[in-house]
Short mmCIF file of C-alpha atoms in Angstrom, two decimals:
data_model
loop_
_atom_site.label_atom_id
_atom_site.label_comp_id
_atom_site.label_asym_id
_atom_site.label_seq_id
_atom_site.Cartn_x
_atom_site.Cartn_y
_atom_site.Cartn_z
CA MET N 1 127.95 24.81 8.08
CA GLY N 2 126.40 26.27 10.81
CA LYS N 3 123.45 29.15 10.68
CA HIS N 4 123.51 32.50 12.43
CA VAL N 5 120.92 33.60 14.69
CA PHE N 6 118.58 37.05 14.40
CA ILE N 7 116.19 37.85 17.06
CA CYS N 8 112.90 40.39 16.64
CA ASN N 9 113.21 42.35 20.65
CA CYS N 10 109.59 43.67 19.40
CA LYS N 11 110.80 46.87 20.76
CA THR N 12 108.14 48.83 20.14
CA GLY N 13 105.48 46.38 20.58
CA ASN N 14 104.26 43.67 22.56
CA LYS N 15 103.60 41.04 20.06
CA VAL N 16 106.17 38.40 21.17
CA SER N 17 106.08 38.95 24.96
CA GLN N 18 109.31 39.89 27.10
CA GLU N 19 109.64 37.32 29.19
CA LYS N 20 110.02 34.82 25.96
CA ILE N 21 111.94 36.66 24.05
CA SER N 22 114.82 36.53 27.72
CA LYS N 23 114.31 32.86 27.57
CA PHE N 24 115.67 32.47 23.96
CA LYS N 25 117.83 35.12 24.73
CA GLN N 26 119.76 33.74 27.54
CA ALA N 27 119.79 29.84 25.95
CA PHE N 28 121.91 31.30 23.49
CA LEU N 29 123.85 33.09 25.60
CA GLU N 30 124.55 30.32 28.47
CA LYS N 31 124.86 27.59 24.98
CA ASN N 32 127.22 30.57 22.94
CA ILE N 33 125.65 30.86 20.03
CA ALA N 34 126.58 33.70 18.03
CA HIS N 35 122.77 35.61 17.40
CA THR N 36 122.51 39.35 16.69
CA ILE N 37 119.29 41.09 18.84
CA ILE N 38 117.14 43.20 15.91
CA GLU N 39 115.80 45.58 18.40
CA ASP N 40 112.89 46.32 16.73
CA LEU N 41 112.17 44.68 12.67
CA CYS N 42 109.28 46.73 11.61
CA GLY N 43 110.59 49.51 12.80
CA THR N 44 114.20 49.02 10.83
CA VAL N 45 111.93 47.69 7.97
CA VAL N 46 111.29 50.97 7.16
CA LYS N 47 113.65 53.71 8.99
CA ASN N 48 117.10 51.08 8.08
CA PRO N 49 116.48 48.32 5.41
CA GLU N 50 120.07 48.93 4.70
CA LYS N 51 120.63 46.88 8.56
CA LEU N 52 119.04 44.28 7.38
CA SER N 53 121.68 43.56 4.23
CA VAL N 54 123.38 41.08 6.79
CA LEU N 55 120.28 38.53 6.25
CA LYS N 56 120.91 38.31 3.17
CA GLN N 57 124.84 37.76 3.13
CA ASP N 58 125.27 34.91 5.63
CA GLU N 59 124.73 31.34 4.03
CA GLY N 60 122.25 30.22 6.95
CA VAL N 61 120.06 32.62 8.80
CA VAL N 62 117.25 31.48 11.26
CA LEU N 63 115.49 34.29 12.12
CA LEU N 64 112.71 34.71 15.36
CA GLY N 65 110.31 36.83 15.64
CA CYS N 66 106.03 36.70 15.45
CA TYR N 67 104.09 34.62 12.77
CA PRO N 68 106.65 33.82 9.98
CA ARG N 69 104.49 35.00 7.14
CA ALA N 70 104.31 38.50 8.98
CA MET N 71 108.53 38.21 8.93
CA GLU N 72 108.69 37.19 5.90
CA VAL N 73 106.33 40.29 4.30
CA LEU N 74 108.70 42.63 6.24
CA LEU N 75 111.87 41.75 4.73
CA GLN N 76 110.36 41.50 1.48
CA LYS N 77 109.58 45.04 1.86
CA ALA N 78 113.36 45.56 2.97
CA GLY N 79 114.17 44.17 -0.35
CA ILE N 80 115.09 40.82 0.69
CA ARG N 81 113.58 38.19 -1.68
CA MET N 82 113.16 34.60 0.15
CA CYS N 83 114.26 33.11 -3.44
CA CYS N 84 117.39 34.67 -2.88
CA THR N 85 118.30 33.82 0.96
CA ASP N 86 118.11 30.84 3.10
CA ILE N 87 116.31 32.24 5.91
CA GLU N 88 114.53 29.53 8.54
CA PHE N 89 111.50 31.44 10.27
CA HIS N 90 110.33 30.82 14.17
CA ASP N 91 107.99 32.07 15.82
CA MET N 92 108.85 32.38 19.45
CA GLN N 93 105.02 32.94 20.38
CA ASN N 94 104.50 29.37 19.82
CA ASP N 95 107.71 27.69 19.57
CA CYS N 96 109.65 25.90 22.44
CA VAL N 97 113.25 26.81 23.02
CA ASP N 98 114.63 23.78 22.56
CA CYS N 99 112.53 23.07 19.72
CA VAL N 100 114.06 25.55 17.87
CA LEU N 101 117.50 24.63 18.88
CA SER N 102 116.86 21.14 17.79
CA SER N 103 115.72 22.60 14.39
CA PHE N 104 119.23 23.88 13.18
CA GLU N 105 122.91 23.73 14.09
CA PRO N 106 124.01 26.70 15.31
CA VAL N 107 127.50 29.19 14.58
CA GLN N 108 129.42 29.68 18.23
CA GLY N 109 130.16 33.35 19.31
CA ASN N 110 129.27 36.56 20.70
CA GLY N 111 126.05 38.55 20.38
CA ASP N 112 125.52 41.52 18.13
CA VAL N 113 122.81 44.37 18.34
CA ILE N 114 120.78 45.91 15.13
CA PRO N 115 119.21 49.28 16.87
CA TYR N 116 116.55 50.90 16.79
CA ASN N 117 116.36 54.19 18.07
CA GLU N 118 113.95 56.25 16.06
CA GLU N 119 111.09 57.77 17.84
CA TRP N 120 108.59 56.57 15.43
CA ASN N 121 106.00 53.86 16.29
CA PRO N 122 105.89 51.72 13.29
CA TRP N 123 102.60 50.59 13.18
CA TYR N 124 101.66 50.41 9.17
CA PRO N 125 100.33 47.61 6.50
CA VAL N 126 102.41 45.12 4.60
CA ILE N 127 101.49 43.74 1.61
CA ASP N 128 101.84 40.04 1.01
CA TYR N 129 101.86 39.65 -2.89
CA SER N 130 101.82 36.32 -3.93
CA ARG N 131 97.86 36.93 -2.36
CA CYS N 132 97.39 40.09 -3.61
CA THR N 133 95.44 40.50 -7.18
CA GLY N 134 95.65 44.32 -7.33
CA CYS N 135 92.26 44.77 -7.15
CA GLN N 136 92.68 48.21 -5.53
CA LYS N 137 90.77 48.19 -2.39
CA CYS N 138 93.53 48.98 -0.04
CA LEU N 139 93.86 52.17 -1.70
CA ASN N 140 90.82 53.28 -2.47
CA PHE N 141 89.37 52.94 0.93
CA CYS N 142 92.85 54.39 3.02
CA LEU N 143 91.83 57.80 3.84
CA PHE N 144 95.74 58.82 5.11
CA GLY N 145 97.59 58.47 2.03
CA VAL N 146 99.32 55.46 3.15
CA TYR N 147 98.95 53.38 -0.48
CA LYS N 148 99.78 54.38 -3.81
CA LYS N 149 100.62 52.56 -7.09
CA ASP N 150 104.16 52.64 -8.49
CA GLU N 151 105.53 52.75 -12.27
CA HIS N 152 104.04 49.48 -13.00
CA GLY N 153 100.37 49.93 -11.77
CA ASN N 154 101.16 47.92 -8.51
CA VAL N 155 100.16 48.66 -5.06
CA ILE N 156 102.51 49.64 -2.61
CA VAL N 157 103.14 51.30 0.69
CA ALA N 158 104.73 54.35 -0.37
CA GLN N 159 103.53 56.33 3.58
CA PRO N 160 103.93 53.86 6.60
CA SER N 161 104.24 56.67 8.65
CA ASN N 162 100.65 58.20 7.45
CA CYS N 163 98.96 55.04 8.84
CA LYS N 164 96.62 55.80 11.70
CA TYR N 165 98.07 54.27 15.30
CA LEU N 166 95.83 50.93 15.66
CA CYS N 167 93.60 50.96 12.79
CA PRO N 168 94.16 47.86 10.88
CA ALA N 169 90.68 48.77 8.66
CA CYS N 170 92.04 48.26 5.15
CA ALA N 171 92.61 44.53 6.57
CA ARG N 172 89.34 43.83 6.33
CA THR N 173 88.64 44.83 3.18
CA CYS N 174 90.93 42.84 1.24
CA PRO N 175 89.48 39.89 -0.47
CA GLU N 176 92.59 37.74 -0.60
CA GLN N 177 93.73 38.63 2.98
CA ALA N 178 96.74 39.97 1.72
CA ILE N 179 97.69 43.17 3.97
CA VAL N 180 99.22 42.26 7.23
CA PHE N 181 99.65 44.12 10.05
CA PRO N 182 102.77 42.32 11.89
CA LYS N 183 101.97 43.92 15.52
CA PHE N 184 98.31 43.67 15.53
CA HIS N 185 96.75 40.80 17.67
CA GLU N 186 94.47 39.51 15.73
CA SER N 187 94.81 36.36 12.67
CA PRO N 188 95.08 36.41 10.26
CA ILE N 189 95.30 40.27 10.27
CA ASP N 190 98.48 39.51 12.38
CA GLY N 191 100.10 37.10 9.88
CA GLY N 192 98.87 34.40 11.55
CA GLU N 193 95.64 31.49 10.38
CA GLY N 194 92.28 32.59 10.41
CA GLU N 195 89.71 34.10 8.40
CA ILE N 196 88.18 37.32 8.08
CA ASN N 197 84.84 39.00 7.08
CA VAL N 198 85.68 41.08 3.86
CA LEU N 199 82.95 43.96 3.11
CA SER N 200 82.32 45.17 -0.79
CA GLU N 201 83.94 48.27 -2.54
CA ASN N 202 79.84 49.47 -2.36
CA GLU N 203 79.64 48.46 1.34
CA ILE N 204 82.57 50.24 2.64
CA LEU N 205 81.90 53.23 -0.01
CA GLU N 206 78.21 53.57 1.13
CA GLN N 207 79.12 53.66 5.19
CA LEU N 208 81.53 56.61 4.57
CA GLN N 209 79.02 58.50 2.59
CA LYS N 210 76.70 58.14 5.65
CA SER N 211 79.82 58.89 8.28
CA ASP N 212 81.43 62.02 8.63
CA ASN N 213 84.92 60.11 9.81
CA ILE N 214 86.46 57.14 10.02
CA TYR N 215 85.91 55.83 13.38
CA ASP N 216 82.11 55.94 12.89
CA VAL N 217 82.26 53.33 10.08
CA LEU N 218 85.20 51.14 12.29
CA ALA N 219 82.78 51.41 14.92
CA GLN N 220 79.54 50.33 13.16
CA ARG N 221 82.07 47.38 11.79
CA ARG N 222 82.81 46.17 15.33
CA LYS N 223 79.44 45.95 16.11
CA SER N 224 77.59 44.61 12.62
CA PHE N 225 80.37 41.47 12.58
CA ASN N 226 80.87 41.13 16.35
CA THR N 227 84.75 41.64 15.60
CA ASN N 228 87.06 43.14 18.44
CA LEU N 229 88.47 45.35 15.69
CA LEU N 230 89.06 48.39 18.10
CA LYS N 231 89.60 47.39 22.09
CA GLU N 232 88.84 49.26 25.08
CA GLU N 233 92.55 51.23 24.82
CA GLN N 234 92.03 51.57 21.09
CA GLU N 235 88.65 53.09 21.49
CA LYS N 236 89.98 55.90 23.66
CA ILE N 237 93.07 56.75 21.27
CA ALA N 238 89.84 56.88 18.27
CA GLU N 239 87.93 58.93 20.17
CA ALA N 240 90.79 61.77 21.11
CA GLU N 241 91.48 61.15 17.06
CA ARG N 242 87.76 62.04 16.07
CA ALA N 243 88.37 65.22 17.08
CA CYS N 244 90.83 66.40 15.00
CA CYS N 245 90.38 64.19 12.22
CA SER N 246 86.60 64.59 11.33
CA VAL N 247 87.08 68.45 11.64
CA GLU N 248 89.21 67.95 8.64
CA THR N 249 91.25 65.31 6.62
CA LYS N 250 94.07 66.80 5.58
CA PRO N 251 96.29 65.67 2.46
CA ALA N 252 98.58 63.25 3.39
CA ASN N 253 101.23 65.43 2.84
CA GLU N 254 100.35 68.18 4.54
CA GLU N 255 101.91 68.37 8.01
CA LYS N 256 99.75 69.72 11.25
CA ASP N 257 101.17 72.34 13.45
CA VAL N 258 102.67 71.40 16.47
CA LYS N 259 101.04 73.45 19.11
CA SER N 260 103.50 76.23 20.56
CA ASP N 261 102.88 75.05 24.78
CA GLY N 262 103.91 71.59 23.88
CA GLU N 263 100.36 70.03 24.45
CA ASN N 264 98.01 67.93 22.34
CA SER N 265 94.45 66.75 22.02
CA GLY N 266 95.24 63.31 23.10
CA CYS N 267 95.59 62.31 19.27
CA CYS N 268 98.71 59.11 18.49
CA CYS N 269 99.65 62.01 16.30
CA CYS N 270 100.25 64.35 18.61
CA CYS N 271 97.82 66.62 16.85
#
């Protein structure tokens, strides 16, 4: 039996270039291959996970997107378990169109779309529980209430929208490399292969105590370990956030007042 194709269009990010995505979509249209465009997999996982139930209802599914590990942990967050599904993952960043098409027997038919119309830009971490040992370093490190423990004592990503845009710092604290930011530009933080430098809990706490805000710590860590944690554009965002976040770190569940004049400080959280 043929397999239905799903394509992540990465609407809110450039993890996979639109040029490459277009090549795959054009090939499927020309060959009359049934396919569904998921406008943004990361966003749909959090905002509309029920729309992804079609991935486990089909007897055979091919999912095209970024790194397979990243897509797998995203689906697990949406409640789709790999043990109960038949999903074949392909990385559009590195796999060619012909190679993908030759790997499975497709279903013939028209295209469909799973839309993502939310204003929220889905930047958040996902936990790979096949690697997580429950050390809770991410939970203790994060200042913004992204993580919490569930009723079983497992660390979960409870408030993904609290995560600071373009900040992958918690992933660098994980000794098992179990934290994935699918839209990040470095491996293995984005689910790809590679190694990262990990700080001990004491080192992290010492740095935080010496600094009045998170971005001083991030900037120093980038220099110390010669990593590209923050690129030029990210540093501009960090500077804007520093102006508001260093004054007062509010509880994660406390919303900031929106300025009546519609302007903001330049911070991505529109403070």
